[in-house]
mmCIF file with all atom_site columns, C-alpha atoms in Angstrom:
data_model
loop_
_atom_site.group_PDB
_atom_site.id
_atom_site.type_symbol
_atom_site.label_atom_id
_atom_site.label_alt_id
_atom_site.label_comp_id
_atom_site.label_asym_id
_atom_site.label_entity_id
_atom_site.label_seq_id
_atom_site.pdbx_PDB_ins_code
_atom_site.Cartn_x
_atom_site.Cartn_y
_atom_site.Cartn_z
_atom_site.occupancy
_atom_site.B_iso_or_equiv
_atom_site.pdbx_formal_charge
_atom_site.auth_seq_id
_atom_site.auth_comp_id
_atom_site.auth_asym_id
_atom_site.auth_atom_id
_atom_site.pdbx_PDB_model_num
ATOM 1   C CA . UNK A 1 1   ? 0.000   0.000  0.000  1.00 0.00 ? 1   UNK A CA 1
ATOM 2   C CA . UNK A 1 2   ? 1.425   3.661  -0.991 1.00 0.00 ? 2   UNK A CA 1
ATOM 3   C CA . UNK A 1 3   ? 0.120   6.616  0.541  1.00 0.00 ? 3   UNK A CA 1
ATOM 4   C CA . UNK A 1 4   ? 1.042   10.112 -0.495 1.00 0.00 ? 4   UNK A CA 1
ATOM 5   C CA . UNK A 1 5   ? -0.223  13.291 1.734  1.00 0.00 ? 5   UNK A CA 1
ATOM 6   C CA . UNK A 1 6   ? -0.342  16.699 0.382  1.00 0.00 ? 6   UNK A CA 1
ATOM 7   C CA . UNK A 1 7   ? -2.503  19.472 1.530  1.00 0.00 ? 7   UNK A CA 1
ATOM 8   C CA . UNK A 1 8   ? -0.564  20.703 4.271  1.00 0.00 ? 8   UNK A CA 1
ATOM 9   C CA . UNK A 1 9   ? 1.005   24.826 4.514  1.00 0.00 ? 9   UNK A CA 1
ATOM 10  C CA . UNK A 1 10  ? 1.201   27.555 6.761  1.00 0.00 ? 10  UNK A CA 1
ATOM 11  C CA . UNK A 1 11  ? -2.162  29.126 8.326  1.00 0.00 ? 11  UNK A CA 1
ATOM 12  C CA . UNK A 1 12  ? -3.259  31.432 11.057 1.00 0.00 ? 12  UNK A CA 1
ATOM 13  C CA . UNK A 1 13  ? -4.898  30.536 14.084 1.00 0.00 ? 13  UNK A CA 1
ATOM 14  C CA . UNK A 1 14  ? -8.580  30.064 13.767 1.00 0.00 ? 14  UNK A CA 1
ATOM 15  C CA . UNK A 1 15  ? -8.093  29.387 9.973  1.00 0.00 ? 15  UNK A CA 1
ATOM 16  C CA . UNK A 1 16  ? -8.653  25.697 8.212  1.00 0.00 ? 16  UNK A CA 1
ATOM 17  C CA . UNK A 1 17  ? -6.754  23.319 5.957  1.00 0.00 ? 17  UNK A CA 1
ATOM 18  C CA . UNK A 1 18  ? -7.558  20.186 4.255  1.00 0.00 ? 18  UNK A CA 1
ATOM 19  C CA . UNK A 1 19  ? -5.199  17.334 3.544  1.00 0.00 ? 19  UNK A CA 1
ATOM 20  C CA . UNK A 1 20  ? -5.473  14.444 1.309  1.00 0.00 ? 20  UNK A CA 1
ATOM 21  C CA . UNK A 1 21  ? -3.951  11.178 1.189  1.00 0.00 ? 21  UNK A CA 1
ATOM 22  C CA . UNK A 1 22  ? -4.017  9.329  -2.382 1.00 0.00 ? 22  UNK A CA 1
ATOM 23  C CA . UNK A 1 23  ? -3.890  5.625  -1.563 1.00 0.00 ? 23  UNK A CA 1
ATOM 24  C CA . UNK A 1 24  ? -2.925  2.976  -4.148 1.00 0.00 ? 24  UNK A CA 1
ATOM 25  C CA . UNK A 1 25  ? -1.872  -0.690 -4.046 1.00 0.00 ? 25  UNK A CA 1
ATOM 26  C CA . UNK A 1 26  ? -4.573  -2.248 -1.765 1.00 0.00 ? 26  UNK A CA 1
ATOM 27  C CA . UNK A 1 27  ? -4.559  -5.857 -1.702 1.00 0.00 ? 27  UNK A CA 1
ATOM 28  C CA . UNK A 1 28  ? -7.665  -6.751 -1.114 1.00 0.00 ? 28  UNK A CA 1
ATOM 29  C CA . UNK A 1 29  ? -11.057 -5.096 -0.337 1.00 0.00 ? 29  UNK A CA 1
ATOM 30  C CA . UNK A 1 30  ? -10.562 -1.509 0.852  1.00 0.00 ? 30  UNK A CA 1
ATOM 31  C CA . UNK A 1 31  ? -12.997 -2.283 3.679  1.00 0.00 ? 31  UNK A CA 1
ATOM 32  C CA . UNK A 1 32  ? -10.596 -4.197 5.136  1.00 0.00 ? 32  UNK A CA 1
ATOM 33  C CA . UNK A 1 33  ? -8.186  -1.726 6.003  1.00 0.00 ? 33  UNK A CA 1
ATOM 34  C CA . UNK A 1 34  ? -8.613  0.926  8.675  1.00 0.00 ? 34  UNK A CA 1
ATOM 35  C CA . UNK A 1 35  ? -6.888  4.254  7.760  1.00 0.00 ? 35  UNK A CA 1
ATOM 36  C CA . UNK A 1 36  ? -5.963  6.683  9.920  1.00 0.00 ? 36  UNK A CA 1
ATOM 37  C CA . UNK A 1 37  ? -3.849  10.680 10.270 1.00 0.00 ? 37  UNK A CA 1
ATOM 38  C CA . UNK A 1 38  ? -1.346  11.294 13.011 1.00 0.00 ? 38  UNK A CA 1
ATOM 39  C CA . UNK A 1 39  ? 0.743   13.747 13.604 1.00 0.00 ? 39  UNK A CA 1
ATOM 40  C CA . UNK A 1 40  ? 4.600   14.655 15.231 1.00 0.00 ? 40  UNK A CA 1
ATOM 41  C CA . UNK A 1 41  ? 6.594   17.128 16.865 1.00 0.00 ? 41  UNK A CA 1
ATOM 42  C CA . UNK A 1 42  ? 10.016  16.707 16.996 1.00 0.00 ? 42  UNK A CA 1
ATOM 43  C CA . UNK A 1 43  ? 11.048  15.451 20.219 1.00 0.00 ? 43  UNK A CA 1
ATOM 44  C CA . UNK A 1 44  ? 7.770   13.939 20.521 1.00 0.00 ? 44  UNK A CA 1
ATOM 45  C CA . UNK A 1 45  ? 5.918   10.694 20.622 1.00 0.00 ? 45  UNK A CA 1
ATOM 46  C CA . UNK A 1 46  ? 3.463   10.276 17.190 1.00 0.00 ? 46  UNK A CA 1
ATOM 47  C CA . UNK A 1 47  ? 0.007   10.997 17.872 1.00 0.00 ? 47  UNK A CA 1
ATOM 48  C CA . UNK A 1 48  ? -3.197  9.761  16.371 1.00 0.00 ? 48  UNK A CA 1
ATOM 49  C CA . UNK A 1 49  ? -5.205  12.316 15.514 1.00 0.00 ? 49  UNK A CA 1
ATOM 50  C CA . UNK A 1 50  ? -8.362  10.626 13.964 1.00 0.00 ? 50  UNK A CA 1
ATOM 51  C CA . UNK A 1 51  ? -9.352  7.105  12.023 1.00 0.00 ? 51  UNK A CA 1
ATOM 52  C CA . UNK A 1 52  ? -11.707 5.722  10.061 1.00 0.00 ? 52  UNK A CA 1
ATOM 53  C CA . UNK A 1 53  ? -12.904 2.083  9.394  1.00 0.00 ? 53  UNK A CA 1
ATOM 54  C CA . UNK A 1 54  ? -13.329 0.867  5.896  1.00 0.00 ? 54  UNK A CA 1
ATOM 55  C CA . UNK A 1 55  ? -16.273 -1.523 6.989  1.00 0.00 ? 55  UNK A CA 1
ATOM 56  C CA . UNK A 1 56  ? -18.755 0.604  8.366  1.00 0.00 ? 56  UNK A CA 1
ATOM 57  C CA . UNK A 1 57  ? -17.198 3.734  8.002  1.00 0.00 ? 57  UNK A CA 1
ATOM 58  C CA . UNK A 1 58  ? -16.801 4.687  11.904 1.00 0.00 ? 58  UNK A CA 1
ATOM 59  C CA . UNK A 1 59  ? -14.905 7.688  12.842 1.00 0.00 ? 59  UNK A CA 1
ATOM 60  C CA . UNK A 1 60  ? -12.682 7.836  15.983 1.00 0.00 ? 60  UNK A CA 1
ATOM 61  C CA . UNK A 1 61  ? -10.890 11.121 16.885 1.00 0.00 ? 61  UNK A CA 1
ATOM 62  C CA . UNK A 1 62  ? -8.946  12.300 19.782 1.00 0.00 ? 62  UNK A CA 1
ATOM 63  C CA . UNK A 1 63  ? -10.428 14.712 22.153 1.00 0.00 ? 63  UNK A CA 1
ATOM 64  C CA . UNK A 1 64  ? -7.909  17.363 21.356 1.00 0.00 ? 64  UNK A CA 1
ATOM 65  C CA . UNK A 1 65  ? -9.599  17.529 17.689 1.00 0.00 ? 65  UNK A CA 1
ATOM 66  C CA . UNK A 1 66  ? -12.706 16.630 18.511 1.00 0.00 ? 66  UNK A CA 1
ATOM 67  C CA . UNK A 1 67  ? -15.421 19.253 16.785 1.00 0.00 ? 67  UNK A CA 1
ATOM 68  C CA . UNK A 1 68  ? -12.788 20.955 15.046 1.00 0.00 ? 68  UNK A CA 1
ATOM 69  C CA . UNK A 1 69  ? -11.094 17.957 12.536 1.00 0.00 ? 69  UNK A CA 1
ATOM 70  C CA . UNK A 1 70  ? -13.770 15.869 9.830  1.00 0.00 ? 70  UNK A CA 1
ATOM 71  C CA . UNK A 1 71  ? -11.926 12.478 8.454  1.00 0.00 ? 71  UNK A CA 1
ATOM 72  C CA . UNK A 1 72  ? -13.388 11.356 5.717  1.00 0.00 ? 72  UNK A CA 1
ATOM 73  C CA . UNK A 1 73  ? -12.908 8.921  2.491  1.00 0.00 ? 73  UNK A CA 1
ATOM 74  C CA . UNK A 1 74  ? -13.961 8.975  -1.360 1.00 0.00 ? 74  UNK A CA 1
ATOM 75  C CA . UNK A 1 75  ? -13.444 5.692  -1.967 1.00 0.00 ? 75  UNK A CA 1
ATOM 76  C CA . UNK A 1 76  ? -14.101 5.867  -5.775 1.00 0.00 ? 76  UNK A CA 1
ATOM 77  C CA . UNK A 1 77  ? -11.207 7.902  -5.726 1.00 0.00 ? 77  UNK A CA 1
ATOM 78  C CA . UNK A 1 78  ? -9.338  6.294  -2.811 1.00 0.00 ? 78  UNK A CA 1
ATOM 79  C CA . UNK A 1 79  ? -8.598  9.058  -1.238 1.00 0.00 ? 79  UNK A CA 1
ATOM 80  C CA . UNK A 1 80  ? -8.635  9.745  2.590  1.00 0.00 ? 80  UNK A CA 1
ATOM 81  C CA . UNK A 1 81  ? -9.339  13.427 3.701  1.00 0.00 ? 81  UNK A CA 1
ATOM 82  C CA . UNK A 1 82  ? -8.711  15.345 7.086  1.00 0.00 ? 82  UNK A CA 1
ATOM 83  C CA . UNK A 1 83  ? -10.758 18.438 6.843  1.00 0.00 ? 83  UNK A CA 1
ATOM 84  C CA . UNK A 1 84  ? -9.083  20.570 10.039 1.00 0.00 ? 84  UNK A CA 1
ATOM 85  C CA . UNK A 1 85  ? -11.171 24.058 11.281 1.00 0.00 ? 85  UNK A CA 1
ATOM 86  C CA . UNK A 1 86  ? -10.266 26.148 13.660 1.00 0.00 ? 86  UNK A CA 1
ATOM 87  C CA . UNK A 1 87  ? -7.181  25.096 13.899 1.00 0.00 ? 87  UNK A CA 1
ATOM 88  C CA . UNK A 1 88  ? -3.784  26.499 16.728 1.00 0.00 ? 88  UNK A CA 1
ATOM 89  C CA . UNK A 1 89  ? -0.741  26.564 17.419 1.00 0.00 ? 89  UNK A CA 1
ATOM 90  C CA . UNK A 1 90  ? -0.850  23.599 19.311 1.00 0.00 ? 90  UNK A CA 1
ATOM 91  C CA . UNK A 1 91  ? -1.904  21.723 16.307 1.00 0.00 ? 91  UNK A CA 1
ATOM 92  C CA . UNK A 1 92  ? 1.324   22.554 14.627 1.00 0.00 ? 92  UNK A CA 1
ATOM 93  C CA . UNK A 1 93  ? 3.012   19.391 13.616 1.00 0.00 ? 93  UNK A CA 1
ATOM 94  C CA . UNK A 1 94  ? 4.048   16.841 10.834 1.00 0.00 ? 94  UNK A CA 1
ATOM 95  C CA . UNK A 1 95  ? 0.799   14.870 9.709  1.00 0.00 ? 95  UNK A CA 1
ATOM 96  C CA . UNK A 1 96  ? 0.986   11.747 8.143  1.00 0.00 ? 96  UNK A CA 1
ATOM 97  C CA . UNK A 1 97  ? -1.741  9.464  6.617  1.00 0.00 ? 97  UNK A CA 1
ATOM 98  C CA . UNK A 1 98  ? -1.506  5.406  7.458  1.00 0.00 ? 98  UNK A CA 1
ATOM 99  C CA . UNK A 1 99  ? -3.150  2.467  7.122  1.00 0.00 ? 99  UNK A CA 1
ATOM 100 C CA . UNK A 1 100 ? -3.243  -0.363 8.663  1.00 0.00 ? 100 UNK A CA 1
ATOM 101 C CA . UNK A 1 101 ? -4.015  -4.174 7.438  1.00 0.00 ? 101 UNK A CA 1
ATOM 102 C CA . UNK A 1 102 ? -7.347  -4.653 9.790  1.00 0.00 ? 102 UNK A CA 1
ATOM 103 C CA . UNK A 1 103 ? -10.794 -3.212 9.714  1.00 0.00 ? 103 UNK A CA 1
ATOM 104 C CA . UNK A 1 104 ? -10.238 -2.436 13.489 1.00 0.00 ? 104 UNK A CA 1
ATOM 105 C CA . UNK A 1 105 ? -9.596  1.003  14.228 1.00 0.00 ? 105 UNK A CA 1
ATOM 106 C CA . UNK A 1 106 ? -10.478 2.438  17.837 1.00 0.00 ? 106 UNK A CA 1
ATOM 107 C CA . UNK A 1 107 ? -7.784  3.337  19.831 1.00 0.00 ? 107 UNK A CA 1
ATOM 108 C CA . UNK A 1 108 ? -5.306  1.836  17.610 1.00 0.00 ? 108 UNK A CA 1
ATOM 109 C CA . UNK A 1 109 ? -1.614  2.715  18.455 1.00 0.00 ? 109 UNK A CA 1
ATOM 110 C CA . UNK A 1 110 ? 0.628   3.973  15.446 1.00 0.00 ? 110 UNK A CA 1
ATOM 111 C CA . UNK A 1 111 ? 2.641   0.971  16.219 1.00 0.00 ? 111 UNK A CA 1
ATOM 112 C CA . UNK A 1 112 ? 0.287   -1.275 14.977 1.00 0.00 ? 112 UNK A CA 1
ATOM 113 C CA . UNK A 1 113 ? -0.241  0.417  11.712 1.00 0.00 ? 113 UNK A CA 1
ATOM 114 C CA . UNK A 1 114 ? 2.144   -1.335 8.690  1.00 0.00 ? 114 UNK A CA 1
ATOM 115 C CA . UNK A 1 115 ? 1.791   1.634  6.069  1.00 0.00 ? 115 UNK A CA 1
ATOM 116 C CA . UNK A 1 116 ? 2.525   5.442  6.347  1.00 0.00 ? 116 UNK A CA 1
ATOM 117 C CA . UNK A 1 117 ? 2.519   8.224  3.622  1.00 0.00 ? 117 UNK A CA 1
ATOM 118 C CA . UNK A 1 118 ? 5.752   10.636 4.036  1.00 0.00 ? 118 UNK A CA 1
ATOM 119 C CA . UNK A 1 119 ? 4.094   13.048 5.994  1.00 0.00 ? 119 UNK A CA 1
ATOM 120 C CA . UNK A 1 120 ? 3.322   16.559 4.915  1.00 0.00 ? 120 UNK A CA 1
ATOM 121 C CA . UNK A 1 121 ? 3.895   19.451 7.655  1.00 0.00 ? 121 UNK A CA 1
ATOM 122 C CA . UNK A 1 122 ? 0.844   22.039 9.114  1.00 0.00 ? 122 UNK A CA 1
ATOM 123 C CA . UNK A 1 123 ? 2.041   25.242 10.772 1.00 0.00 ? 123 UNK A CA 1
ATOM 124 C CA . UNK A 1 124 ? -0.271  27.180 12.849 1.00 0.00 ? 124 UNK A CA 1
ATOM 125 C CA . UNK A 1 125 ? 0.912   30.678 13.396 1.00 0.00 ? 125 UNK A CA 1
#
């Protein structure tokens, strides 16, 4: 599986960004995967920021994000989304998009995901 972020920039507090992760070179059924975003800050452990299952089409986020970050998939395109609003400084990081071989995706560590785009980076200013 290849995953390629873009999407990401430089915005001001309060403002909004969407990124995109193009996904290619699924094995089998899509709803067998569960994708995900995290993010990084150097120095820092990698945090999930939100998933979604390919089954059902649950949504899990972390409460730092929650009402303020949409994930979401087109999967006629095969594309996974992470629509961020109001976004802050805090949120300032490295995202990357992953994917992980298993439909299972609450409160999934990023250890246990076997894919990862090569990040693309979100300042908040």
């Amino acid at each position: 599986v290849q995953l390629v972020e873009s999407g990401g920039g430089s915005v001001q507090t309060g403002g909004s960004l969407r990124l995109s992760c193009a996904a290619s070179g699924f094995t089998r059924s899509r709803s067998s995967y569960c994708m995900g975003w995290f993010r990084q800050v150097p120095g820092k452990q990698r945090e999930g920021v939100a998933a979604i299952a390919g089954g059902d089409g649950s949504t899990y986020y972390a409460d730092s994000v929650k009402g303020r970050f949409t994930i979401s998939q087109d999967n006629t395109k095969n594309t996974l989304y992470l629509q961020m609003n109001s976004l802050q400084p805090e949120d300032t990081a490295m995202y990357y998009c992953a994917a992980r071989d298993n439909w299972y995706c609450r409160r999934v560590p990023h250890h246990k995901f076997e894919y990862w785009g090569q990040g693309t980076q979100v300042t908040v200013s």
